[in-house]
Coordinates of C-alpha atoms in Angstrom, one line a residue:
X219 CA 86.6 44.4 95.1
X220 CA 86.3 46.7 98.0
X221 CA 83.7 44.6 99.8
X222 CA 83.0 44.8 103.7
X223 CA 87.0 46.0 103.7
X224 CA 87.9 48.5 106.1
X225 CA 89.4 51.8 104.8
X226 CA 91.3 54.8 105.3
X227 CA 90.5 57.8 103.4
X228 CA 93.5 60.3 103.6
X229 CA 92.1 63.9 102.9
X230 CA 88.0 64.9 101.7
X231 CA 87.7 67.2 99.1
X232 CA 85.5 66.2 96.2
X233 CA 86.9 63.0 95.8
X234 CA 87.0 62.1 99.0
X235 CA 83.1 62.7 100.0
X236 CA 82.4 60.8 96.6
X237 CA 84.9 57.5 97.6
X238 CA 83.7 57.9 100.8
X239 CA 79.7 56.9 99.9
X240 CA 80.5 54.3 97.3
X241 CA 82.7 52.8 100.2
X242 CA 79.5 52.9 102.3
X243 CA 77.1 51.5 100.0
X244 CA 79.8 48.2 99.1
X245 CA 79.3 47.7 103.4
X246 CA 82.9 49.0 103.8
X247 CA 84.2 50.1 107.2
X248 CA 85.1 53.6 106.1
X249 CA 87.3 56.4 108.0
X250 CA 88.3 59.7 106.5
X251 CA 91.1 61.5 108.0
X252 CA 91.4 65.5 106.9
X253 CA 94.2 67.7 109.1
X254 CA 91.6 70.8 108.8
X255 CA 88.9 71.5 111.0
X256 CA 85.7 70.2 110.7
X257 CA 84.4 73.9 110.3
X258 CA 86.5 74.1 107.6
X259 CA 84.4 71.4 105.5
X260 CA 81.5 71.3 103.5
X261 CA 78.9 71.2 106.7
X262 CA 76.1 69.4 104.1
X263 CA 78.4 66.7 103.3
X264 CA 80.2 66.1 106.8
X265 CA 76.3 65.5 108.0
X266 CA 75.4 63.2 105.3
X267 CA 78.7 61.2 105.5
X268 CA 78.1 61.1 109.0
X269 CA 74.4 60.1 108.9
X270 CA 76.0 57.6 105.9
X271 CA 78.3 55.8 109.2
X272 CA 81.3 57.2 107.9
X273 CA 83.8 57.8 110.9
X274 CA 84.8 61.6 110.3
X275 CA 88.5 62.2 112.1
X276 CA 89.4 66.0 111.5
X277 CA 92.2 68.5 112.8
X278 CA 95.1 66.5 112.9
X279 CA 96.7 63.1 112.0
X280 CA 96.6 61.3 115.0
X281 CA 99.6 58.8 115.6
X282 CA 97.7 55.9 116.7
X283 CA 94.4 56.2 113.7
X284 CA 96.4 53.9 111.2
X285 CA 97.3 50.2 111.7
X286 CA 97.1 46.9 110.2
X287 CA 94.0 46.3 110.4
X288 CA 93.4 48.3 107.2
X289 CA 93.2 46.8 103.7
X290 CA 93.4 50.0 101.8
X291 CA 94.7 53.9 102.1
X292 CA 92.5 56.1 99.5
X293 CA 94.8 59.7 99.2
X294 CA 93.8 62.5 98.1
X295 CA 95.7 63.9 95.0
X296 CA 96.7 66.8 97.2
X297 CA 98.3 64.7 99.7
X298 CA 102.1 64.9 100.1
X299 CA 103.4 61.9 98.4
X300 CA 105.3 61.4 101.3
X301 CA 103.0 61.6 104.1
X302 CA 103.5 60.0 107.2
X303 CA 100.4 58.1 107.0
X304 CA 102.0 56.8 103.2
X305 CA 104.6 56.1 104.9
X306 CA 103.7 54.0 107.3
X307 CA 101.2 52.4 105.3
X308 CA 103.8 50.7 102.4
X309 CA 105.6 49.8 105.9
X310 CA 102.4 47.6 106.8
X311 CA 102.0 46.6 103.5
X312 CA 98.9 48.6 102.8
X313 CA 98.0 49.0 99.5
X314 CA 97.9 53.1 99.1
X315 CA 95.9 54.2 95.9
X316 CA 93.5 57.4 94.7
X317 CA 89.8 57.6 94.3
X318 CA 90.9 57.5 90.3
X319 CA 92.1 54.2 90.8
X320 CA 89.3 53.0 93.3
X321 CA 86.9 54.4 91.1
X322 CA 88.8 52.5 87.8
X323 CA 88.6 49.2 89.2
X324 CA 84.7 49.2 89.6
X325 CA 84.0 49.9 86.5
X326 CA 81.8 48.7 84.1
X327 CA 84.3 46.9 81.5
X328 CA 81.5 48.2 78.2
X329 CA 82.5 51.6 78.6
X330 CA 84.9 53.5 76.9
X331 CA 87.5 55.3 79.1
X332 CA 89.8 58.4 77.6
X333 CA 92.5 59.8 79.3
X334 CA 94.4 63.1 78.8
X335 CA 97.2 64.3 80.5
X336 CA 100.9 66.3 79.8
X337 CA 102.3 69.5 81.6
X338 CA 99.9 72.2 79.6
X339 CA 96.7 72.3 77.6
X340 CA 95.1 69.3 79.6
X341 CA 92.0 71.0 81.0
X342 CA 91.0 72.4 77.6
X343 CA 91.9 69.4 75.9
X344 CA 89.5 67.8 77.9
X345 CA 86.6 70.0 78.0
X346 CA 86.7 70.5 74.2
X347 CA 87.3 66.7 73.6
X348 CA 84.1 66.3 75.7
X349 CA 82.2 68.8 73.7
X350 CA 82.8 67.3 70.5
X351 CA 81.9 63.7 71.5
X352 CA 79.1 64.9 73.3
X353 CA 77.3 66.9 70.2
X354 CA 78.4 63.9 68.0
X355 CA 76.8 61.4 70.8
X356 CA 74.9 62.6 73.6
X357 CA 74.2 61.4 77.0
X358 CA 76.9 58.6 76.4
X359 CA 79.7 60.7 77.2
X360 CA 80.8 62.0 81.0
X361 CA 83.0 64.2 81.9
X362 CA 85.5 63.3 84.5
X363 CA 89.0 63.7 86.8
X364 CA 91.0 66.3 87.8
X365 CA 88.7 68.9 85.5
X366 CA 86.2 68.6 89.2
X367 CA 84.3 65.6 88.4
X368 CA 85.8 62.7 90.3
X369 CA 85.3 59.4 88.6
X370 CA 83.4 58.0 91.5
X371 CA 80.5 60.1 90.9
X372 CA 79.3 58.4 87.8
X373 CA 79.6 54.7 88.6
X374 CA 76.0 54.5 89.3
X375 CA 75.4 56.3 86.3
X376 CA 77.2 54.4 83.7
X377 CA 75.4 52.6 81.2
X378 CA 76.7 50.2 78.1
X379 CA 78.5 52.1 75.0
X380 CA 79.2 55.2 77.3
X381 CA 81.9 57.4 77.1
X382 CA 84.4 58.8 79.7
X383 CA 86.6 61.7 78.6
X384 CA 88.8 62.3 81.6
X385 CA 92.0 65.1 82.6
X386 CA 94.7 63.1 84.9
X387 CA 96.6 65.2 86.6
X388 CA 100.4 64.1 88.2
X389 CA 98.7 64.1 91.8
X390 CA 96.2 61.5 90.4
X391 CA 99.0 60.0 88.5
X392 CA 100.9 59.2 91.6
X393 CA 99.0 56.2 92.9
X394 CA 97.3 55.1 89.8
X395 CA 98.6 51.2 89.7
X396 CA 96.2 48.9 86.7
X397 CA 94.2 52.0 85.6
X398 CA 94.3 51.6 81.9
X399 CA 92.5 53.9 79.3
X400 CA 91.2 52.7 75.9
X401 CA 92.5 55.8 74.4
X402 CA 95.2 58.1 75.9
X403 CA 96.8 61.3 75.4
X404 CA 99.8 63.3 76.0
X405 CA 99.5 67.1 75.2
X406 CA 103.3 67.7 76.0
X407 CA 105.5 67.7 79.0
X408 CA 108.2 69.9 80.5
X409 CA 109.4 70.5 84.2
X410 CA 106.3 71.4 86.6
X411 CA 105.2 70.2 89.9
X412 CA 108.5 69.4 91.2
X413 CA 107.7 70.8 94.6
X414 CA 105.2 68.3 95.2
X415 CA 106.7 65.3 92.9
X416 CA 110.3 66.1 94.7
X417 CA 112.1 65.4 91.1
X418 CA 111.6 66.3 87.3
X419 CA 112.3 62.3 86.5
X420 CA 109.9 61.3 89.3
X421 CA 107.1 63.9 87.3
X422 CA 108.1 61.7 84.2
X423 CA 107.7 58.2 85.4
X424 CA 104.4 59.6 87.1
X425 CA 102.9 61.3 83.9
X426 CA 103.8 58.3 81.4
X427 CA 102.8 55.5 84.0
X428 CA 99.5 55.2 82.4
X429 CA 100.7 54.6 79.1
X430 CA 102.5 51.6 80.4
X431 CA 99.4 50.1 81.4
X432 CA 98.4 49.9 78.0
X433 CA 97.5 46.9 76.0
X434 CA 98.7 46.8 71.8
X435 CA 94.7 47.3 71.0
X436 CA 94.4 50.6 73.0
X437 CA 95.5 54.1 71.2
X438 CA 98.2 56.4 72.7
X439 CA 98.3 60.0 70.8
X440 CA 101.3 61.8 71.3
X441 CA 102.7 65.1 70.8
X442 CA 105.7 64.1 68.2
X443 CA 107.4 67.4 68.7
X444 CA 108.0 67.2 72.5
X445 CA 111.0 65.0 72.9
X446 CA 110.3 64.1 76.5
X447 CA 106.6 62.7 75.8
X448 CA 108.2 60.2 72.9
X449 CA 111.4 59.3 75.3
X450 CA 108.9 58.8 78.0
X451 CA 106.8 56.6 76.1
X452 CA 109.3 54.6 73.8
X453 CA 108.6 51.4 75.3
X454 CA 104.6 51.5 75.0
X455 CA 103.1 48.8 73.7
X456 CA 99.6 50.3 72.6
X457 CA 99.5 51.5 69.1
X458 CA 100.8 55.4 68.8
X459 CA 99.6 57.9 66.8
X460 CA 100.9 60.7 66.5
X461 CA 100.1 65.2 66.4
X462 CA 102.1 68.0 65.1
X463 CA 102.1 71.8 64.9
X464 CA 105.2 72.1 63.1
X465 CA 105.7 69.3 60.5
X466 CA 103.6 67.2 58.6
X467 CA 103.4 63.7 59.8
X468 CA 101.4 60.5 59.7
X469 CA 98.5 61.7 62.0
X470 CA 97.4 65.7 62.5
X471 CA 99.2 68.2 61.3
X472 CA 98.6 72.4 60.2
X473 CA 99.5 72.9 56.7
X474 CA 98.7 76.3 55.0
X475 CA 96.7 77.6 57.4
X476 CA 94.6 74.4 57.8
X477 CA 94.7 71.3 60.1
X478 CA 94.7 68.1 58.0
X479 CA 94.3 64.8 59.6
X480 CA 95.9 61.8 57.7
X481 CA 96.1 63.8 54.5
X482 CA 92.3 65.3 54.6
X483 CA 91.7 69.0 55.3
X484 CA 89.5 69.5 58.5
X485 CA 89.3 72.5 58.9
X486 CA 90.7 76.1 59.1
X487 CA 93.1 77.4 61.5
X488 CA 91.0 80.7 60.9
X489 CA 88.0 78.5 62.5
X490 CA 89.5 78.3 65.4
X491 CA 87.8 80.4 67.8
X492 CA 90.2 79.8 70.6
X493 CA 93.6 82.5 70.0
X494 CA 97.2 81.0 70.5
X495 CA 99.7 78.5 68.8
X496 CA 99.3 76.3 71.8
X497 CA 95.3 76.0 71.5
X498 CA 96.0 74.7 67.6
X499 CA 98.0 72.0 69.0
X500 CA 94.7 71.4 72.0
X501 CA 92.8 71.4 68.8
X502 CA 94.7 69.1 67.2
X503 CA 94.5 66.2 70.1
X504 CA 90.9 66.7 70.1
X505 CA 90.5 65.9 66.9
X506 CA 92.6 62.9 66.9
X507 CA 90.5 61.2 70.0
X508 CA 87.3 62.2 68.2
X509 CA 88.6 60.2 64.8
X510 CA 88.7 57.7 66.8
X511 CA 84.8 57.6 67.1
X512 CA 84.4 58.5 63.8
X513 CA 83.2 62.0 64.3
X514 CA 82.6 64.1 61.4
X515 CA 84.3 67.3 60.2
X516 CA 80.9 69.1 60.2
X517 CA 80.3 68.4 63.9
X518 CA 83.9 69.1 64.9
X519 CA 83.9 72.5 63.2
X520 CA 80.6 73.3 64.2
X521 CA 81.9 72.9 68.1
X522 CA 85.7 74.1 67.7
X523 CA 84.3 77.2 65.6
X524 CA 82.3 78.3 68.6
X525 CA 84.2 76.8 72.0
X526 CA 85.6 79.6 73.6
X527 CA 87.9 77.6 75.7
X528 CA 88.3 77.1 79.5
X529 CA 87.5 79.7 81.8
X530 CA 90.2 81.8 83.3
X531 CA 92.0 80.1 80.8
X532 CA 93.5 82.6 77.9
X533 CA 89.5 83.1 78.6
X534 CA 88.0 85.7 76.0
X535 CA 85.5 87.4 78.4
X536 CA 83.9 90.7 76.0
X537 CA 84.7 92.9 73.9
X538 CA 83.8 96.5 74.9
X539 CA 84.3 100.0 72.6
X540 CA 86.4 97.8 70.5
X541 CA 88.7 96.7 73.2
X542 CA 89.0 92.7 73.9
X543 CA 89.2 91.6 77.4
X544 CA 90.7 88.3 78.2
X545 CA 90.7 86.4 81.5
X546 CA 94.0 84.6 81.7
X547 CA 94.4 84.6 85.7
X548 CA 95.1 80.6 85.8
X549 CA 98.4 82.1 84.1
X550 CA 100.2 81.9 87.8
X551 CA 103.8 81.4 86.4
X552 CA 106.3 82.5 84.0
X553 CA 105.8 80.1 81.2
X554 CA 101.8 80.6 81.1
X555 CA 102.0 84.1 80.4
X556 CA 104.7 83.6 77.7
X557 CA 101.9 81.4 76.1
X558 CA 99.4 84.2 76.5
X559 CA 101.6 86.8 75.0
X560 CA 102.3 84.8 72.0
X561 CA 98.6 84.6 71.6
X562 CA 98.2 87.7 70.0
X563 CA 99.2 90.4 67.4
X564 CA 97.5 93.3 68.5
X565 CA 98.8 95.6 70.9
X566 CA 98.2 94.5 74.5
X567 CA 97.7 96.4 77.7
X568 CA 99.4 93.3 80.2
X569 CA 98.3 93.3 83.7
X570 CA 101.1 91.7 85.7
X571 CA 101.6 90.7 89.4
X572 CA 100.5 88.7 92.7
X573 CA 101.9 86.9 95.2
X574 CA 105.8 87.6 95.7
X575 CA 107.8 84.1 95.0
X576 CA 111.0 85.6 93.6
X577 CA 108.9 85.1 89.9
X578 CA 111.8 86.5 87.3
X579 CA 110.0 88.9 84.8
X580 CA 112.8 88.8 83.0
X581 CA 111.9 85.8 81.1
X582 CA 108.7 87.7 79.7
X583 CA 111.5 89.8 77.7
X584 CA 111.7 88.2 74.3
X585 CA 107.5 87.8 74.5
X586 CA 106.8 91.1 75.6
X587 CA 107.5 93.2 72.0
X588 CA 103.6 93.4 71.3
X589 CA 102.5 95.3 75.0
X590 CA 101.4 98.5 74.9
X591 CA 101.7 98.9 78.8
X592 CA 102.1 97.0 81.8
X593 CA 99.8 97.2 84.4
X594 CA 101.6 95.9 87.9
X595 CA 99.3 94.9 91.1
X596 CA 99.3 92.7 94.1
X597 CA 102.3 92.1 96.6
X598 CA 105.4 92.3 94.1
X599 CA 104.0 95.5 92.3
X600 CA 107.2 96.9 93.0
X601 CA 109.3 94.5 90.8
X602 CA 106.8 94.6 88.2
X603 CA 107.2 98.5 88.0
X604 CA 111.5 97.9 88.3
X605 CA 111.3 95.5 85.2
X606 CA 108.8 97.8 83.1
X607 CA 111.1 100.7 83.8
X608 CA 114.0 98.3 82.6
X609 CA 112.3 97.6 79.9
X610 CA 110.9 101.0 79.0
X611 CA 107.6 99.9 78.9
X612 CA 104.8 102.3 80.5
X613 CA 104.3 100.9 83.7
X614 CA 101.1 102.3 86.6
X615 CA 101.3 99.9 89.8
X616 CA 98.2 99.7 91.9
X617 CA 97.8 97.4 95.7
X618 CA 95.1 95.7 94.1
X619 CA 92.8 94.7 90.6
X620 CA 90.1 96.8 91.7
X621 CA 92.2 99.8 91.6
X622 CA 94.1 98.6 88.3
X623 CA 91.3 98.1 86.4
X624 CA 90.0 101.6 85.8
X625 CA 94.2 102.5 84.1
X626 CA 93.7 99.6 81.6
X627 CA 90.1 100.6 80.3
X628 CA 91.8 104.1 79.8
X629 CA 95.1 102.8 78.5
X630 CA 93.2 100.7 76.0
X631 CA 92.6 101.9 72.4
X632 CA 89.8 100.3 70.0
X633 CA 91.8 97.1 68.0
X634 CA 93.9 96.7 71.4
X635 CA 93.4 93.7 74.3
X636 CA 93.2 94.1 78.2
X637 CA 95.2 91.2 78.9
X638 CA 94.9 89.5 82.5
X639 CA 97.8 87.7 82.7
X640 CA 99.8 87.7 86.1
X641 CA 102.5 85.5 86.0
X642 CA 102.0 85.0 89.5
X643 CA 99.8 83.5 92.3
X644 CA 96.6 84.8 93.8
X645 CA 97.4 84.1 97.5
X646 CA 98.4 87.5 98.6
X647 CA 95.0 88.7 98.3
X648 CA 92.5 85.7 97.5
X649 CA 91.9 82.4 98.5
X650 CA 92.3 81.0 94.7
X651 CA 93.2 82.6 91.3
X652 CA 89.4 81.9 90.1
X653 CA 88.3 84.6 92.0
X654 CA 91.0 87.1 90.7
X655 CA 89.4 86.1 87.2
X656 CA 86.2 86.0 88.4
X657 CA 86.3 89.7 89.9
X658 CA 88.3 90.8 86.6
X659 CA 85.1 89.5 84.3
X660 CA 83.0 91.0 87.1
X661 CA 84.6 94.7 86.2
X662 CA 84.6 93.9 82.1
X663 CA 80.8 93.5 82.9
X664 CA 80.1 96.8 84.6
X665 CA 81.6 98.2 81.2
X666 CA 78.7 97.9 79.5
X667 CA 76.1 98.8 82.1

């Protein structure tokens, strides 16, 4: 499998650079295409690639680059499903797949591979799935996927008895064909993406496909209380078990303020360092793929009692002159920042705002009863100030965070949160929301200099 084969790689990025030098190594004729300039690159890696024989095509798509003469197209998760170049290449009869996929198919068939996807709650189902396998077993156990690590980077790493936890993400999920995890998991699933998946049942198909590929010895743990995870995965053949924040079932389950798994107490929901309804139910996956391994109690409380979840992600950064300060900029719609604001009974001061995209704050109505003030910034201040007055919520507006911050450390009272939780996209002033939440933790740290 991909032996002296000559192949297209559609877009760089991380996991193009990585399928790119296994490609090289297996004696493949390898071209990467990438529409942005080449100064727009990692200059490191275009050299080493280079030096590597790797034919480097950047700044456009040219018309004439892709013909038969190809046995595979590697895209990028970020590519448009229905690029040209995709396009043309089902046309030709070109097998079009990921680096997931690429990187699936060469693997070594004694390692265990874990995969975790759903709308929400992925990323820190993920890391903290990772952390507990990885205090219960060491070195065995790899992080990978859409959480940065792509899964080429660790083929020449693998050894026998390791253990891959890995976040798929509907991008990856779009060209995945015979990847097939021992264990998988569905956190939940509700309409996202659809800009770049073109329809909510095409998201569907994409998310479950993975499930499908399962055989009746591999586990699939599922979110019972989502109704579109169990009607996307009703015809399944691998053996389901099941998670639950709201009932007790045959599987994990909160019950008086504990999480029991198959009838036995695990822990505490108390223990729980991580705040929010949403993070029990993260918790509660985690726990059921680390049963699987046989992971005790002790070393799963001992991890879930001190993780402090994903950062910029409902991210608790300090806690200065009694006021918390959380980090929740990955919060860039509607529905995250409902999940933030549910997160907590003390009184918040809510710092709301970014790019303009129509965003209705309306929505944040029935969540909103528990903050103090609202602190608007970025390009739709404005409408953040018109639903605060409409709300009659204290309301300040600044252009930027910088200026913000200084109103919520003095709006702020000991026993009270700074809540960073925009509801909106960073693009109107950075280049990603990390570095709004970066910046943000950057100004909590000055507090206590």
């Amino acid at each position: 499998m991909f032996l002296k084969q000559k192949i297209l790689i559609l877009g760089m990025a991380r996991s193009g650079y990585e399928a790119a030098k296994v490609l090289i190594e297996r004696e493949c004729d390898v071209v990467l295409n990438d529409s942005k300039s080449e100064d727009k690159m990692n200059k490191d890696q275009v050299e080493e690639l280079r030096n590597l024989g790797v034919r480097l095509i950047f700044g456009s798509h040219p018309d004439d680059l892709l013909d038969d003469s190809f046995d595979f197209l590697i895209k990028n998760p970020g590519v448009p499903i229905d690029h040209i170049y995709v396009e043309k290449a089902r046309e030709l009869g070109i097998e079009v797949i990921n680096e997931v996929e690429m990187a699936y198919r060469l693997l070594p068939e004694d390692v265990t591979l874990i995969g975790i996807t759903g709308t929400n709650g992925k990323t820190t189902t993920t890391t903290l799935t990772y952390e507990i396998l990885k205090e219960a077993f060491g070195d065995r156990v790899h992080l990978a996927g859409n959480i940065g690590f792509p899964l080429c980077s660790f083929l020449k790493k693998l050894k026998k008895d390791d253990i891959i936890v890995m976040e798929v993400s509907c991008q990856q999920g779009e060209n995945l064909k015979e990847f097939r995890p021992h264990i998988a998991l569905f956190t939940n699933l509700t309409e996202a993406h659809i800009d770049f998946m073109k329809t909510y049942e095409h998201y569907k198909m994409v998310k479950s496909k993975m499930f499908y590929n399962q055989k009746e010895e591999d586990v699939a743990i599922l979110n019972i209380e989502n109704e579109d995870v169990l009607e996307v995965t009703k015809n399944i053949l691998s053996t389901t078990k099941y998670f639950s924040s709201k009932n007790e079932v045959n599987g994990c389950y909160i019950k008086e303020d504990a999480i029991y798994y198959y009838g036995e107490k695990v822990l505490n929901t108390a223990d729980v360092f991580i705040k929010g309804r949403h993070n029990l139910e993260n918790v509660m996956a985690s726990i059921m793929i680390s049963k699987e391994f046989g992971v005790s109690d002790d070393v799963i409380l001992s991890v879930i009692s001190t993780f402090k979840g994903v950062e910029h992600r409902l991210e608790y950064v300090d806690t200065v002159d009694g006021v918390k300060y959380y980090n929740d900029t990955e919060a860039t719609n509607i529905k995250c920042t409902q999940i933030a604001l549910s997160s907590f009974k003390e009184p918040q001061i809510l710092i709301l705002g970014g790019l303009e995209r129509g965003q209705n704050f309306e929505e944040l109505t029935p969540y909103i009863g528990g903050v103090k003030a609202i602190v608007g910034i970025g390009q739709c201040r404005n409408r953040v100030l018109e639903y605060g007055t409409s709300i009659d919520k204290p309301t300040y507006i600044f252009e930027t965070l910088k200026e913000a911050f200084p109103k919520c450390v003095e709006l702020a009272s000991s026993g009270e949160v700074v809540l960073l939780s925009p509801a909106s996209a960073s693009w109107d002033q950075y280049k990603e929301c990390e570095e709004r939440g970066g910046e943000f933790k950057e100004y909590v740290s000055m507090l206590n200099k």
